[in-house]
CSV table of C-alpha atoms in Angstrom, one decimal:
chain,number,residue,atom,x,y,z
A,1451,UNK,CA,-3.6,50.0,-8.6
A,1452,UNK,CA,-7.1,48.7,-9.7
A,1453,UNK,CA,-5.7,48.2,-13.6
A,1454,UNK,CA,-3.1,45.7,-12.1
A,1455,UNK,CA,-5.3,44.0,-10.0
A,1456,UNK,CA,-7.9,43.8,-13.2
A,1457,UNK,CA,-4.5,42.7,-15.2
A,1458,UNK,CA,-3.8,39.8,-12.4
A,1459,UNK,CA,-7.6,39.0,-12.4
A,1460,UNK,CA,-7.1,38.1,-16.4
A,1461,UNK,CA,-3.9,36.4,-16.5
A,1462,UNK,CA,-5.1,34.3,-13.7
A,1463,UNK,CA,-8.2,33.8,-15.8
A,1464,UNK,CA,-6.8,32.9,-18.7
A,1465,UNK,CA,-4.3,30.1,-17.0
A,1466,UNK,CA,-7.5,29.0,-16.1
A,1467,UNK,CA,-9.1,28.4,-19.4
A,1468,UNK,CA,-5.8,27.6,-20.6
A,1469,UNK,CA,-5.5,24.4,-18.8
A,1470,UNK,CA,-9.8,23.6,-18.5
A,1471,UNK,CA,-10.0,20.7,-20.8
A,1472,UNK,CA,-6.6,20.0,-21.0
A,1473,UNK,CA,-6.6,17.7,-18.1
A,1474,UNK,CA,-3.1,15.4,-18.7
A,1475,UNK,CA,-4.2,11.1,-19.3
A,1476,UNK,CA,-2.1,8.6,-18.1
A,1477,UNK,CA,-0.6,6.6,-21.2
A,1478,UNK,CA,-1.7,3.2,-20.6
A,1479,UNK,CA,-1.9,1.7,-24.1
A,1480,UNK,CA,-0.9,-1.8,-22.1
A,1481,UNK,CA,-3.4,-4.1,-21.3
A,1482,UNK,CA,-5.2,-2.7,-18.2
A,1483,UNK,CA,-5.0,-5.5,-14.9
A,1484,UNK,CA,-8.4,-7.9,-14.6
A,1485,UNK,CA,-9.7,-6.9,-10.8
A,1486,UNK,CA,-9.3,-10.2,-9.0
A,1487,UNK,CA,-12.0,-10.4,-5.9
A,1488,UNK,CA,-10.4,-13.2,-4.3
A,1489,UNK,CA,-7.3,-12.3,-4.4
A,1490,UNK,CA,-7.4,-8.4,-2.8
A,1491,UNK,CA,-9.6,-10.3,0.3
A,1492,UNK,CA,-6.3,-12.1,0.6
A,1493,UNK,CA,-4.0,-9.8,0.0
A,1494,UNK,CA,-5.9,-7.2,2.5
A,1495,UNK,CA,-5.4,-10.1,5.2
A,1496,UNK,CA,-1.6,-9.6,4.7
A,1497,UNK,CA,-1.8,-5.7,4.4
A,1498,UNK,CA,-3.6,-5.9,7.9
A,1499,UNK,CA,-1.4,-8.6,9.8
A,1500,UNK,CA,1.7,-6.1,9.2
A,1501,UNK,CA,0.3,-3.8,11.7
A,1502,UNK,CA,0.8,-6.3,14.5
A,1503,UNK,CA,3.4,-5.5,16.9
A,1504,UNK,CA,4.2,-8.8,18.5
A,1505,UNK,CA,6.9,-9.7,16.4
A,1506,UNK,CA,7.1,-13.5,17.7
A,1507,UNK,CA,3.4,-14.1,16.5
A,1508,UNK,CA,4.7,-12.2,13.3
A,1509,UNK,CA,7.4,-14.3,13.0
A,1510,UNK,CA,6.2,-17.5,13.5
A,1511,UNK,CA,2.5,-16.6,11.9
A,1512,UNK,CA,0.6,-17.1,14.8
A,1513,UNK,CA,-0.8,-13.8,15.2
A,1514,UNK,CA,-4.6,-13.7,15.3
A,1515,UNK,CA,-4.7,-12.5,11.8
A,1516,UNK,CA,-2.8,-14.8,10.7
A,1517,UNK,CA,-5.3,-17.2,10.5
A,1518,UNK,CA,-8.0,-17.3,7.7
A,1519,UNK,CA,-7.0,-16.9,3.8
A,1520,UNK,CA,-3.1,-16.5,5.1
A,1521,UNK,CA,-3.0,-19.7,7.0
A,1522,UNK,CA,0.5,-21.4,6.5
A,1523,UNK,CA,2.1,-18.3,5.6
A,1524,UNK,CA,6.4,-18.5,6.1
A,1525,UNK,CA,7.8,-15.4,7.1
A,1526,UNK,CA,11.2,-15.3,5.5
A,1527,UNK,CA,12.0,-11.7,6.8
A,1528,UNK,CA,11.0,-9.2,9.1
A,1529,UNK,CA,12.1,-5.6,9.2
A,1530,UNK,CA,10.9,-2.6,12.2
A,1531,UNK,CA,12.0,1.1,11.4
A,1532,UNK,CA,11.3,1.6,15.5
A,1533,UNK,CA,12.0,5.2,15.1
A,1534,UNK,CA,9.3,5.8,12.4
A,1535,UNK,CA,6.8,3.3,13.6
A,1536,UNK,CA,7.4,1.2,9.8
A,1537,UNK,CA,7.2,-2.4,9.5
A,1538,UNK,CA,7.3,-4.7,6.7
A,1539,UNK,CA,8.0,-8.4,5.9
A,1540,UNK,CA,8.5,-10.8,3.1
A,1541,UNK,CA,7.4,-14.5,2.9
A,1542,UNK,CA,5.7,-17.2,1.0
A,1543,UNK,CA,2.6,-17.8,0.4
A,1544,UNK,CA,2.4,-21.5,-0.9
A,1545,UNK,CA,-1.3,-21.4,-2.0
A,1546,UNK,CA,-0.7,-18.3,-4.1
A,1547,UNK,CA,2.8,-19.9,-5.7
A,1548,UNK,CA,4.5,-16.4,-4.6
A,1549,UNK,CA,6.3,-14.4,-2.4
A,1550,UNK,CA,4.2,-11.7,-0.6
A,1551,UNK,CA,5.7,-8.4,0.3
A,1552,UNK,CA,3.6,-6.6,3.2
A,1553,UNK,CA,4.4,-2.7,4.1
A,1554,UNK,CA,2.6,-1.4,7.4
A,1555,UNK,CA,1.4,2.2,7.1
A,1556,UNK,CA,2.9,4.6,9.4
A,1557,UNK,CA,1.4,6.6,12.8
A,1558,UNK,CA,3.6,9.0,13.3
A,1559,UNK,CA,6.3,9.7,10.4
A,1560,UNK,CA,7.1,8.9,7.0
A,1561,UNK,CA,10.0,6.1,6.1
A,1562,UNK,CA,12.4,5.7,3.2
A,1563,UNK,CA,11.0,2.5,1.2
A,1564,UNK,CA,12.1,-1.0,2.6
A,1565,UNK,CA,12.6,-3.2,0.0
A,1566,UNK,CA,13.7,-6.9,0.5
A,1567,UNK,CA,15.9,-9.5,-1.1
A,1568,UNK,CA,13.6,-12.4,-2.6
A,1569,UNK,CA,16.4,-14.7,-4.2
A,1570,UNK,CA,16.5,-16.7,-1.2
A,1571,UNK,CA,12.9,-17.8,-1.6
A,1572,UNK,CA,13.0,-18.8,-5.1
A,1573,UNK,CA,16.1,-20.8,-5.1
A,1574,UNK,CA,14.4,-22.8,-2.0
A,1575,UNK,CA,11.0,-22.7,-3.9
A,1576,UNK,CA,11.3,-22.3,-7.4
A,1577,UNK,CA,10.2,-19.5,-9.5
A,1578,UNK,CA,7.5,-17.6,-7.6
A,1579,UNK,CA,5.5,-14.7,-8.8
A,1580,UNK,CA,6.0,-11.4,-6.7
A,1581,UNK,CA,2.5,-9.8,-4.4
A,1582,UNK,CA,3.5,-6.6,-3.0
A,1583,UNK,CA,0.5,-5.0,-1.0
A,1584,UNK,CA,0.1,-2.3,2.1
A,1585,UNK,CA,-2.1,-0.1,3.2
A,1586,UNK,CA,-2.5,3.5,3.3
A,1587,UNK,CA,1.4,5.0,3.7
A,1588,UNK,CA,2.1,1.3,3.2
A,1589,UNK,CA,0.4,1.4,0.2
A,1590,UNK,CA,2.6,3.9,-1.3
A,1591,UNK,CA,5.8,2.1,-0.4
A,1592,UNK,CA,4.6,-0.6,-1.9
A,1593,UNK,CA,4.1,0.5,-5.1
A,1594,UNK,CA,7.4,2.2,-4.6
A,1595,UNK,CA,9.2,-1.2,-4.2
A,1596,UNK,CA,7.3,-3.0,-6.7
A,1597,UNK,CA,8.8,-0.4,-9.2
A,1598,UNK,CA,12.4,-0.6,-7.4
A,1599,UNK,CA,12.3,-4.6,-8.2
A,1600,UNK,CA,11.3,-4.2,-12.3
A,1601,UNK,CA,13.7,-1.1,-12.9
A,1602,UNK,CA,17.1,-2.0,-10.6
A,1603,UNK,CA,16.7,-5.8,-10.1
A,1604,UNK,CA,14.8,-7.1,-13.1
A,1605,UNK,CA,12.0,-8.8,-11.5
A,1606,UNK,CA,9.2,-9.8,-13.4
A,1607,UNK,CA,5.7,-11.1,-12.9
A,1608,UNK,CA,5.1,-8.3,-9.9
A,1609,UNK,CA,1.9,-8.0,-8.9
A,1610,UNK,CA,0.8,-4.8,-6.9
A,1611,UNK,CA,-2.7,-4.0,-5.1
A,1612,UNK,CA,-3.0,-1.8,-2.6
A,1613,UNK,CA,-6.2,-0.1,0.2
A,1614,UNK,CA,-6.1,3.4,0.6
A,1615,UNK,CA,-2.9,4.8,-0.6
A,1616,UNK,CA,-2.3,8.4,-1.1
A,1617,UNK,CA,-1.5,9.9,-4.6
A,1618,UNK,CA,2.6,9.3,-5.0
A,1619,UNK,CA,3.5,11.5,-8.0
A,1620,UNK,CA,2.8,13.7,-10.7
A,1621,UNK,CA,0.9,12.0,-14.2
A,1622,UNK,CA,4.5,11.9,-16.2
A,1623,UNK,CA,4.9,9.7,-12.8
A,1624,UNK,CA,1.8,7.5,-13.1
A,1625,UNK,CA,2.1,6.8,-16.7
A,1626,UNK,CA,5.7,5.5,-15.9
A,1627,UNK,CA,4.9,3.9,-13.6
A,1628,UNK,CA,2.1,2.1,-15.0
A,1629,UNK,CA,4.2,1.0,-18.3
A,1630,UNK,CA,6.7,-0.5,-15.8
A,1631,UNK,CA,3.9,-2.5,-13.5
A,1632,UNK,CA,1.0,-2.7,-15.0
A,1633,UNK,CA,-0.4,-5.3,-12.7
A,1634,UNK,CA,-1.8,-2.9,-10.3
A,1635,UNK,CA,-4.9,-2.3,-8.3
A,1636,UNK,CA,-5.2,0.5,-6.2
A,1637,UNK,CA,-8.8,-0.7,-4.5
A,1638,UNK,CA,-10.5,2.4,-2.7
A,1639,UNK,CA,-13.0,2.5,0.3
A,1640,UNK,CA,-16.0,4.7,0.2
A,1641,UNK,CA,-15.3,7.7,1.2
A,1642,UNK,CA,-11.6,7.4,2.7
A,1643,UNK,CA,-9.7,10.8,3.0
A,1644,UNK,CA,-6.2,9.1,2.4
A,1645,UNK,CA,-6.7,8.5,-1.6
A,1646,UNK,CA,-7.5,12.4,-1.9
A,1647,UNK,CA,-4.5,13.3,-0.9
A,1648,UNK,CA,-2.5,15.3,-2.3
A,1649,UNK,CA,-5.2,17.4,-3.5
A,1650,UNK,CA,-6.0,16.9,-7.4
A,1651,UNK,CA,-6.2,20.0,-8.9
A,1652,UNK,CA,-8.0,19.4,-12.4
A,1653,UNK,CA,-7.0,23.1,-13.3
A,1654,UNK,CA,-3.2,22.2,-13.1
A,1655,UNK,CA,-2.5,19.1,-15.1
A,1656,UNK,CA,1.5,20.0,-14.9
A,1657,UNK,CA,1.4,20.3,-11.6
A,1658,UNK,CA,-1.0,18.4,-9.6
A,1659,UNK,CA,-0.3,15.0,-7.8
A,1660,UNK,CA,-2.2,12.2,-10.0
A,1661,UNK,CA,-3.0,8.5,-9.2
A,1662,UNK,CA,-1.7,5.4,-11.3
A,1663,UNK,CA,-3.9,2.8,-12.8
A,1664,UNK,CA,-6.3,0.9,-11.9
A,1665,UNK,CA,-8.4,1.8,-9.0
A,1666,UNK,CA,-11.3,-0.1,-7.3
A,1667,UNK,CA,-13.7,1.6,-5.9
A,1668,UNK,CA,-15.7,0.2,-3.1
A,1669,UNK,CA,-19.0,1.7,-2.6
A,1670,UNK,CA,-22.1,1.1,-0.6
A,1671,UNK,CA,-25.8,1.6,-2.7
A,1672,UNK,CA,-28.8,1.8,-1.5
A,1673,UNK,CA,-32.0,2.9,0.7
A,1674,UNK,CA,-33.0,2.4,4.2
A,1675,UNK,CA,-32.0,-1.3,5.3
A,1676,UNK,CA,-31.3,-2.1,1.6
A,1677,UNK,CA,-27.5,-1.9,1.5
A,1678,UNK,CA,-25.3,-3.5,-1.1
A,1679,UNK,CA,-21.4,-3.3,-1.5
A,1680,UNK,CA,-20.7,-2.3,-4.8
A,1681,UNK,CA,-17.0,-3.1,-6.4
A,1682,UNK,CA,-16.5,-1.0,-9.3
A,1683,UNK,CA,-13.7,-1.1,-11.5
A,1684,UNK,CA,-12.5,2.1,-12.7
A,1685,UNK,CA,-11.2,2.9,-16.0
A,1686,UNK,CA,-7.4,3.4,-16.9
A,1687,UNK,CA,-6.8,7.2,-16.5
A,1688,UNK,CA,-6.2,6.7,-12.6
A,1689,UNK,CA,-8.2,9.7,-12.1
A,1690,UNK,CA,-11.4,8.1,-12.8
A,1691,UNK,CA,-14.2,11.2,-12.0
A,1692,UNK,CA,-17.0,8.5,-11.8
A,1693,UNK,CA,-15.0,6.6,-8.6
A,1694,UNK,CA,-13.5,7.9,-5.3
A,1695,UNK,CA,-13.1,11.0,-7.4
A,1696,UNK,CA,-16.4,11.3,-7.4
A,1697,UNK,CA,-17.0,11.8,-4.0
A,1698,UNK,CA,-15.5,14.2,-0.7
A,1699,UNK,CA,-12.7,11.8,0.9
A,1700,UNK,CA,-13.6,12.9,4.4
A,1701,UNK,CA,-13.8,9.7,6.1
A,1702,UNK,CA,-11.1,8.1,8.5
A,1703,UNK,CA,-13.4,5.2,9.7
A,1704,UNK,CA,-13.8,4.4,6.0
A,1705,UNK,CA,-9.6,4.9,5.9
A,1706,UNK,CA,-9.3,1.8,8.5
A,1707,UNK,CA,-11.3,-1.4,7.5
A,1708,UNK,CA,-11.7,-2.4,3.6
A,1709,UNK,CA,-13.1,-5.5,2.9
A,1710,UNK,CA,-14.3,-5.8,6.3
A,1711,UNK,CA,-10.7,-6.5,8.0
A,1712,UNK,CA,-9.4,-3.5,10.3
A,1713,UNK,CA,-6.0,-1.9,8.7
A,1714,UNK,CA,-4.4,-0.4,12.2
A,1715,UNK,CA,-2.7,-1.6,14.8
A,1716,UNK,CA,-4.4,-3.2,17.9
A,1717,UNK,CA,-3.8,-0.5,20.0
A,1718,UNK,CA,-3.0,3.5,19.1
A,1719,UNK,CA,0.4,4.2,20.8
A,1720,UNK,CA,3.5,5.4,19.7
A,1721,UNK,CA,5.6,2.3,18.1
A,1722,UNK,CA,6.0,-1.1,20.7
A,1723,UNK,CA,7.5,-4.4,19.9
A,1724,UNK,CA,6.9,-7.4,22.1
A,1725,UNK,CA,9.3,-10.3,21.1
A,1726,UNK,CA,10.1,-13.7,22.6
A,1727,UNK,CA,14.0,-13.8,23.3
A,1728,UNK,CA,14.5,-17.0,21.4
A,1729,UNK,CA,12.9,-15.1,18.1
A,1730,UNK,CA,15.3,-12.5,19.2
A,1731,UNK,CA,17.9,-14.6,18.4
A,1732,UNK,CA,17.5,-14.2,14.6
A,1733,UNK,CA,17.5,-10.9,14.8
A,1734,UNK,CA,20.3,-8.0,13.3
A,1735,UNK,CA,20.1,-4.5,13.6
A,1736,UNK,CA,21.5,-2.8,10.2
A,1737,UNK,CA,23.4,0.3,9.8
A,1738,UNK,CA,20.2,2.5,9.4
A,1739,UNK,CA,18.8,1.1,12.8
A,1740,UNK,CA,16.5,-1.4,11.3
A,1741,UNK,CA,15.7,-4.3,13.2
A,1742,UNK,CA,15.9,-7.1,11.1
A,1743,UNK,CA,14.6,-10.9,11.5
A,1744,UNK,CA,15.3,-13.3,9.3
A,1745,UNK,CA,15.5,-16.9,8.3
A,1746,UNK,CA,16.1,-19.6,6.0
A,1747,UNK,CA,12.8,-20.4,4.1
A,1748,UNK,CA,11.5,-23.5,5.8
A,1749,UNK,CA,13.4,-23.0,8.9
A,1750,UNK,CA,11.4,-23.6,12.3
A,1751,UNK,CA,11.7,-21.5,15.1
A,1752,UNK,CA,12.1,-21.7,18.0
A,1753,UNK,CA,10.4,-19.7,20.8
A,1754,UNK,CA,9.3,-19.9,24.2
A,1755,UNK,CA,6.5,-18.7,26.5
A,1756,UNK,CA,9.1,-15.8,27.8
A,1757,UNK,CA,8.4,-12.4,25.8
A,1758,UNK,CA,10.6,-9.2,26.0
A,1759,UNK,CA,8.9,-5.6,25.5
A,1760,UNK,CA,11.0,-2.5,24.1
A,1761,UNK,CA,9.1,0.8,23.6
A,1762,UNK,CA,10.6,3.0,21.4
C-alpha cells in the first residue's frame, strides 16, 4: 500500500515538472490593439446604462446614464431574457461613426449569447464600424458575439472592450479568437474576483481556462493620501503575470465600478422591467421568450407619463 502511494506521489510529480515551464502562449503574431483611454470611459458608460431596468428611459435614452459621453445615443433595438435577468441593446452612436452593442451581466443565471442584426443601421447610416462592450457576464457575451459577427456574418471593423469579464475558454480558444478580433481590450479593475475566474492553473496548460488579448489593468499606487490610478497595458499573452494576474481577485466592490461609473443595476432584486405602454407598442416577444423592442433608426417615439411594471 505505501509503494503505490510513493508510485502516485511520483507520477503526480512528474506531470508536474512535466508541464512547469511549458506554460501554452497565445499566438498573436497580429498587430496587438492601441489601448484607447477615451474611448473605454465611453464605452464603460454604455456597459453601465444596459443594467437599467426602465425600458422606456432605455428606449428612448433618457435614462440617467444616459447622459454624459452617450448623449444622443439611438437605440435601434432592445432585447430582455426576463427569465435569466439578460439584457442587451444595439444602437448608434453618431459621435463614434458606429453601432454600439451593449450586453448587461447577469444576477441570477447564465444566457445563451444575444446577438443582433446591424444591416438596418448601416443602410440608414452608411458604413459604421461595430463597438461591442459589457460587463462582467456581459463581458463574455460580448466577446462571444463580436466573434459570431466576423466568423457567420462577415463583419468587419469590430471593435471589442470589455470590464471585468471572466476567462471564456481554453488558450487554443484565445489564440482563435484573437486571430479573428484582434481589436480587443479586456480592461481589469484592481483587485476584481470576476477576471480570476475560472481558476488559471499554470501547471495545466492543456487544460486550464486562459484569457484572450489584450488586458488593461487598472491599478491604484501609492502611500498614505498619495493615490494615483495607474492604467497599465498588458502584453499580448492574455495571461500577463505582471497585471491582474499578479494579484488575489478577491474583490466584488472592485467587480462593480471601473472607471468610476457603477456596473449594476439600481437596485438588487430579482429581474423588473418598468415600461411606458406606448414603448410597449414596439415591442415582440420571439419564440425563445425574448422581449424584443425595436425600431427604425431615426424613428421617434412615442411615450407617455403612464408606465406599466411586470416582475418576473
Amino acid at each position: 500500500m505505501e509503494q503505490k502511494a510513493w508510485l502516485i506521489l511520483v507520477i503526480f510529480t512528474c506531470l508536474i515538472a512535466s508541464s512547469c515551464g511549458r506554460e501554452l502562449k497565445v499566438d498573436h503574431k497580429h498587430k496587438l490593439p492601441v489601448y484607447n483611454h477615451t474611448l473605454a470611459t465611453i464605452l464603460v458608460e454604455y456597459a453601465s446604462a444596459v443594467y437599467i431596468s426602465d425600458l422606456t428611459e432605455l428606449f428612448t435614452w433618457t435614462c440617467e446614464r444616459c447622459n454624459g459621453l452617450t448623449k444622443g445615443f439611438e437605440v435601434i433595438e432592445l432585447v430582455v431574457d426576463i427569465e435569466n435577468c439578460l439584457q442587451a441593446f444595439v444602437g448608434v452612436a453618431k459621435n463614434l461613426n458606429a453601432v454600439v452593442i451593449a450586453f448587461r451581466g447577469t444576477q441570477e443565471h447564465r444566457s445563451n449569447v444575444i446577438c443582433f442584426s446591424i444591416k438596418e443601421a448601416k443602410e440608414f447610416y452608411g458604413d459604421l464600424d461595430i463597438m461591442v462592450t459589457g460587463h462582467s457576464m456581459g463581458g463574455a457575451m460580448a466577446s462571444f458575439c463580436a466573434l459570431d459577427l466576423v466568423v457567420n456574418h462577415e463583419a468587419k471593423s469590430v471593435q471589442v472592450i470589455t470590464f471585468g469579464q471572466p476567462r471564456i475558454g481554453n488558450a487554443a480558444f484565445a489564440s482563435f479568437y484573437a486571430k479573428l478580433v484582434p481589436n480587443t481590450i479586456r480592461v481589469t479593475n484592481d483587485h476584481d474576483i470576476v477576471p480570476h475566474l475560472p481558476p488559471y492553473y499554470y501547471y495545466f496548460p492543456q487544460k486550464t481556462y486562459h484569457h484572450f488579448p489584450r488586458e488593461v489593468w487598472l491599478y491604484s499606487l501609492g502611500l498614505g493620501s498619495l493615490v494615483y490610478r495607474v492604467e497599465k497595458v498588458c502584453d499580448g499573452s492574455g495571461e500577463d503575470p505582471t497585471c491582474s494576474r499578479s494579484v488575489t481577485g478577491n474583490s466584488i466592490m472592485d467587480h462593480l465600478n471601473y472607471y468610476g461609473v457603477d456596473l449594476m443595476c439600481q437596485e438588487w432584486r430579482s429581474c423588473r422591467i418598468v415600461m411606458d405602454p406606448r414603448v410597449a407598442e414596439y415591442g415582440k416577444t420571439d419564440h425563445k421568450g425574448n422581449f424584443i423592442l425595436s425600431r427604425a433608426p431615426a424613428m421617434r417615439v412615442r411615450s407617455n407619463e403612464g408606465e406599466v411594471k411586470a416582475s418576473a
